[in-house]
Every structure is written in C-alpha cells, then in structure tokens.
Amino acid sequence: MITAAKLDDFTRAYIEAALWSSNDESTPQGGEPLDANYGIDDIDPETLAAMIDDCRRFQEENTADLARYTHPQWTAAELGGHDYWLTRNGHGCGFWDRTDCLPEEARDRLTAASERQGEYYLYLGDDGIIYGSKC
C-alpha cells in the first residue's frame, strides 16, 4: 500500500492540493473539501498510481524549471506539486502566479507544460472511494 510517507514531496503536495481543492459534492453547494474527511488512503489504487505517474513524468520533463523556485517557506518540490495540480486544472493560481519566487520564463514553460497534461479531477464514488477522471 502506498502511503503519504512513501511519496516524494512533489507528489505529496500534488495530492494534498487535489484533496484540498476538490469537494465531496455532498450538498447542492458542492459539499466539503475532500481533505476534511478523506486522505490518500481513500484514493482508489489505480487513481493513485495514475497521479503518481503524472507527477513523475512532469518532474522528469521539467526538472530545470522546477529547480528555479526560490521561496523562504516551502521547497521547490512542495510548491511545484501544489502548482502543478492547480495549473493543470485551471484554478485561479498556479505556476503563472508565482511572480515572487519563479522567473517569468520558467512560469510560462511550466504553465504550458501543465496545460498540455489536460485537466484531471477527483470525485467521491458511491462506495466512499475517491476516483480520478481525466478531461
């Protein structure tokens, strides 16, 4: 079984951002953020494997630009994973918004690389398991 402790910082931050920014749809207003009641252990194994593979590929293809983060509080890997999830899914912030800690040319390349991956969403199944869907 894969646990959060077995993941690299990038992938862990990616999954944390995914759970934090996805809702359980338990009410007409969208319900609660998944991270309020669920964690990595609640993610379907195939979904988790796909998320891990996406993160691995993205890091391999964008190593140089990801290494250009400079932030006093978070590591490049933590910011990178967080921003990869937000950017690929069109949230209101992400790589393009890191004017304080990432050079413009790196922001542009990372944003474009994220968008090429396509959107990926999490949803809660009727069985209480979290699944993913690529759009």
PDB file of C-alpha atoms in Angstrom:
ATOM      1  CA  MET A   1       0.000   0.000   0.000  1.00  0.00           C
ATOM      2  CA  ILE A   2       1.241   3.462  -0.872  1.00  0.00           C
ATOM      3  CA  THR A   3       1.172   5.931   1.998  1.00  0.00           C
ATOM      4  CA  ALA A   4       1.894   9.661   2.057  1.00  0.00           C
ATOM      5  CA  ALA A   5       5.212   8.935   3.780  1.00  0.00           C
ATOM      6  CA  LYS A   6       6.352   6.872   0.779  1.00  0.00           C
ATOM      7  CA  LEU A   7       5.758   9.688  -1.715  1.00  0.00           C
ATOM      8  CA  ASP A   8       8.256  12.313  -2.798  1.00  0.00           C
ATOM      9  CA  ASP A   9       7.496  15.894  -1.709  1.00  0.00           C
ATOM     10  CA  PHE A  10       6.260  16.949  -5.170  1.00  0.00           C
ATOM     11  CA  THR A  11       3.735  14.122  -5.426  1.00  0.00           C
ATOM     12  CA  ARG A  12       2.608  14.510  -1.821  1.00  0.00           C
ATOM     13  CA  ALA A  13       1.980  18.243  -2.359  1.00  0.00           C
ATOM     14  CA  TYR A  14       0.132  17.482  -5.612  1.00  0.00           C
ATOM     15  CA  ILE A  15      -2.193  15.026  -3.869  1.00  0.00           C
ATOM     16  CA  GLU A  16      -2.715  17.360  -0.902  1.00  0.00           C
ATOM     17  CA  ALA A  17      -3.700  20.162  -3.300  1.00  0.00           C
ATOM     18  CA  ALA A  18      -6.027  17.783  -5.138  1.00  0.00           C
ATOM     19  CA  LEU A  19      -7.816  16.768  -1.938  1.00  0.00           C
ATOM     20  CA  TRP A  20      -7.930  20.334  -0.624  1.00  0.00           C
ATOM     21  CA  SER A  21      -9.373  21.810  -3.827  1.00  0.00           C
ATOM     22  CA  SER A  22     -11.869  19.032  -4.659  1.00  0.00           C
ATOM     23  CA  ASN A  23     -15.250  18.737  -2.958  1.00  0.00           C
ATOM     24  CA  ASP A  24     -17.270  15.677  -1.970  1.00  0.00           C
ATOM     25  CA  GLU A  25     -20.426  17.042  -3.689  1.00  0.00           C
ATOM     26  CA  SER A  26     -22.492  16.052  -0.637  1.00  0.00           C
ATOM     27  CA  THR A  27     -24.698  19.146  -0.922  1.00  0.00           C
ATOM     28  CA  PRO A  28     -26.077  21.173  -3.824  1.00  0.00           C
ATOM     29  CA  GLN A  29     -23.457  23.817  -2.955  1.00  0.00           C
ATOM     30  CA  GLY A  30     -20.619  21.333  -3.523  1.00  0.00           C
ATOM     31  CA  GLY A  31     -20.182  19.905  -0.053  1.00  0.00           C
ATOM     32  CA  GLU A  32     -16.969  19.742   1.898  1.00  0.00           C
ATOM     33  CA  PRO A  33     -13.392  19.758   0.596  1.00  0.00           C
ATOM     34  CA  LEU A  34     -12.238  16.146   0.318  1.00  0.00           C
ATOM     35  CA  ASP A  35      -9.361  16.730   2.726  1.00  0.00           C
ATOM     36  CA  ALA A  36     -11.863  17.461   5.524  1.00  0.00           C
ATOM     37  CA  ASN A  37     -12.885  13.797   5.679  1.00  0.00           C
ATOM     38  CA  TYR A  38     -10.599  11.851   3.361  1.00  0.00           C
ATOM     39  CA  GLY A  39      -6.928  11.267   2.754  1.00  0.00           C
ATOM     40  CA  ILE A  40      -4.527   9.427   0.498  1.00  0.00           C
ATOM     41  CA  ASP A  41      -5.688   6.052   1.872  1.00  0.00           C
ATOM     42  CA  ASP A  42      -9.155   6.760   0.468  1.00  0.00           C
ATOM     43  CA  ILE A  43      -7.934   7.145  -3.124  1.00  0.00           C
ATOM     44  CA  ASP A  44      -8.569   4.257  -5.493  1.00  0.00           C
ATOM     45  CA  PRO A  45      -5.255   2.428  -6.160  1.00  0.00           C
ATOM     46  CA  GLU A  46      -5.492   2.913  -9.937  1.00  0.00           C
ATOM     47  CA  THR A  47      -6.227   6.613  -9.495  1.00  0.00           C
ATOM     48  CA  LEU A  48      -3.338   6.987  -7.075  1.00  0.00           C
ATOM     49  CA  ALA A  49      -0.987   5.179  -9.466  1.00  0.00           C
ATOM     50  CA  ALA A  50      -2.060   7.496 -12.310  1.00  0.00           C
ATOM     51  CA  MET A  51      -1.466  10.582 -10.142  1.00  0.00           C
ATOM     52  CA  ILE A  52       1.968   9.318  -9.113  1.00  0.00           C
ATOM     53  CA  ASP A  53       2.886   8.594 -12.731  1.00  0.00           C
ATOM     54  CA  ASP A  54       1.695  12.039 -13.875  1.00  0.00           C
ATOM     55  CA  CYS A  55       3.868  13.656 -11.192  1.00  0.00           C
ATOM     56  CA  ARG A  56       6.901  11.536 -12.064  1.00  0.00           C
ATOM     57  CA  ARG A  57       6.664  12.398 -15.770  1.00  0.00           C
ATOM     58  CA  PHE A  58       6.072  16.084 -15.113  1.00  0.00           C
ATOM     59  CA  GLN A  59       9.089  16.305 -12.818  1.00  0.00           C
ATOM     60  CA  GLU A  60      11.310  14.472 -15.309  1.00  0.00           C
ATOM     61  CA  GLU A  61      10.232  16.708 -18.196  1.00  0.00           C
ATOM     62  CA  ASN A  62      10.505  19.971 -16.239  1.00  0.00           C
ATOM     63  CA  THR A  63      13.390  19.422 -13.822  1.00  0.00           C
ATOM     64  CA  ALA A  64      15.315  22.571 -14.685  1.00  0.00           C
ATOM     65  CA  ASP A  65      12.362  24.935 -14.390  1.00  0.00           C
ATOM     66  CA  LEU A  66      11.066  23.342 -11.179  1.00  0.00           C
ATOM     67  CA  ALA A  67      14.506  23.822  -9.615  1.00  0.00           C
ATOM     68  CA  ARG A  68      14.254  27.592 -10.162  1.00  0.00           C
ATOM     69  CA  TYR A  69      11.781  28.147  -7.314  1.00  0.00           C
ATOM     70  CA  THR A  70      13.124  30.300  -4.516  1.00  0.00           C
ATOM     71  CA  HIS A  71      10.844  30.559  -1.515  1.00  0.00           C
ATOM     72  CA  PRO A  72      11.747  31.016   2.157  1.00  0.00           C
ATOM     73  CA  GLN A  73       8.966  28.783   3.494  1.00  0.00           C
ATOM     74  CA  TRP A  74       8.407  25.927   1.009  1.00  0.00           C
ATOM     75  CA  THR A  75      10.700  23.758  -1.058  1.00  0.00           C
ATOM     76  CA  ALA A  76      10.682  23.774  -4.840  1.00  0.00           C
ATOM     77  CA  ALA A  77       9.160  20.293  -4.785  1.00  0.00           C
ATOM     78  CA  GLU A  78       6.330  21.302  -2.446  1.00  0.00           C
ATOM     79  CA  LEU A  79       5.449  24.387  -4.465  1.00  0.00           C
ATOM     80  CA  GLY A  80       5.871  22.538  -7.731  1.00  0.00           C
ATOM     81  CA  GLY A  81       3.456  19.747  -6.864  1.00  0.00           C
ATOM     82  CA  HIS A  82       0.896  22.180  -5.482  1.00  0.00           C
ATOM     83  CA  ASP A  83       1.144  24.460  -8.510  1.00  0.00           C
ATOM     84  CA  TYR A  84       1.047  21.569 -10.985  1.00  0.00           C
ATOM     85  CA  TRP A  85      -2.361  20.467  -9.667  1.00  0.00           C
ATOM     86  CA  LEU A  86      -3.759  23.997  -9.600  1.00  0.00           C
ATOM     87  CA  THR A  87      -2.427  24.998 -13.019  1.00  0.00           C
ATOM     88  CA  ARG A  88      -3.449  21.882 -14.935  1.00  0.00           C
ATOM     89  CA  ASN A  89      -6.992  22.258 -13.589  1.00  0.00           C
ATOM     90  CA  GLY A  90      -7.387  25.964 -14.335  1.00  0.00           C
ATOM     91  CA  HIS A  91      -7.612  27.207 -10.756  1.00  0.00           C
ATOM     92  CA  GLY A  92      -7.136  30.909 -10.077  1.00  0.00           C
ATOM     93  CA  CYS A  93      -3.481  30.495  -9.141  1.00  0.00           C
ATOM     94  CA  GLY A  94      -0.565  28.263 -10.036  1.00  0.00           C
ATOM     95  CA  PHE A  95       2.759  28.466 -11.845  1.00  0.00           C
ATOM     96  CA  TRP A  96       1.817  31.598 -13.763  1.00  0.00           C
ATOM     97  CA  ASP A  97       1.073  33.407 -10.496  1.00  0.00           C
ATOM     98  CA  ARG A  98       4.429  32.813  -8.743  1.00  0.00           C
ATOM     99  CA  THR A  99       5.924  36.209  -9.555  1.00  0.00           C
ATOM    100  CA  ASP A 100       7.655  36.314  -6.169  1.00  0.00           C
ATOM    101  CA  CYS A 101       9.621  33.082  -6.453  1.00  0.00           C
ATOM    102  CA  LEU A 102       9.848  31.872 -10.062  1.00  0.00           C
ATOM    103  CA  PRO A 103      11.303  33.658 -13.106  1.00  0.00           C
ATOM    104  CA  GLU A 104       8.813  34.593 -15.814  1.00  0.00           C
ATOM    105  CA  GLU A 105      10.226  32.283 -18.486  1.00  0.00           C
ATOM    106  CA  ALA A 106      10.044  29.301 -16.087  1.00  0.00           C
ATOM    107  CA  ARG A 107       6.472  30.240 -15.104  1.00  0.00           C
ATOM    108  CA  ASP A 108       5.470  30.345 -18.753  1.00  0.00           C
ATOM    109  CA  ARG A 109       7.047  26.977 -19.614  1.00  0.00           C
ATOM    110  CA  LEU A 110       5.639  25.245 -16.530  1.00  0.00           C
ATOM    111  CA  THR A 111       2.173  26.668 -17.166  1.00  0.00           C
ATOM    112  CA  ALA A 112       2.226  25.458 -20.774  1.00  0.00           C
ATOM    113  CA  ALA A 113       3.521  22.028 -19.731  1.00  0.00           C
ATOM    114  CA  SER A 114       0.751  21.712 -17.124  1.00  0.00           C
ATOM    115  CA  GLU A 115      -1.961  22.700 -19.549  1.00  0.00           C
ATOM    116  CA  ARG A 116      -0.727  20.123 -22.088  1.00  0.00           C
ATOM    117  CA  GLN A 117      -1.394  17.413 -19.485  1.00  0.00           C
ATOM    118  CA  GLY A 118      -5.113  18.167 -19.534  1.00  0.00           C
ATOM    119  CA  GLU A 119      -7.419  18.563 -16.592  1.00  0.00           C
ATOM    120  CA  TYR A 120      -7.733  15.800 -14.002  1.00  0.00           C
ATOM    121  CA  TYR A 121     -10.467  15.755 -11.394  1.00  0.00           C
ATOM    122  CA  LEU A 122     -11.193  13.769  -8.277  1.00  0.00           C
ATOM    123  CA  TYR A 123     -14.662  12.627  -7.307  1.00  0.00           C
ATOM    124  CA  LEU A 124     -16.117  10.589  -4.491  1.00  0.00           C
ATOM    125  CA  GLY A 125     -17.734   7.334  -5.584  1.00  0.00           C
ATOM    126  CA  ASP A 126     -20.869   5.892  -4.022  1.00  0.00           C
ATOM    127  CA  ASP A 127     -18.563   3.356  -2.364  1.00  0.00           C
ATOM    128  CA  GLY A 128     -16.722   6.089  -0.420  1.00  0.00           C
ATOM    129  CA  ILE A 129     -13.594   5.742  -2.558  1.00  0.00           C
ATOM    130  CA  ILE A 130     -12.009   8.700  -4.379  1.00  0.00           C
ATOM    131  CA  TYR A 131     -11.582   8.242  -8.118  1.00  0.00           C
ATOM    132  CA  GLY A 132      -9.963  10.367 -10.788  1.00  0.00           C
ATOM    133  CA  SER A 133     -11.074  11.375 -14.223  1.00  0.00           C
ATOM    134  CA  LYS A 134      -9.017  13.000 -16.960  1.00  0.00           C
ATOM    135  CA  CYS A 135     -10.846  15.552 -19.063  1.00  0.00           C
TER     136      CYS A 135
END
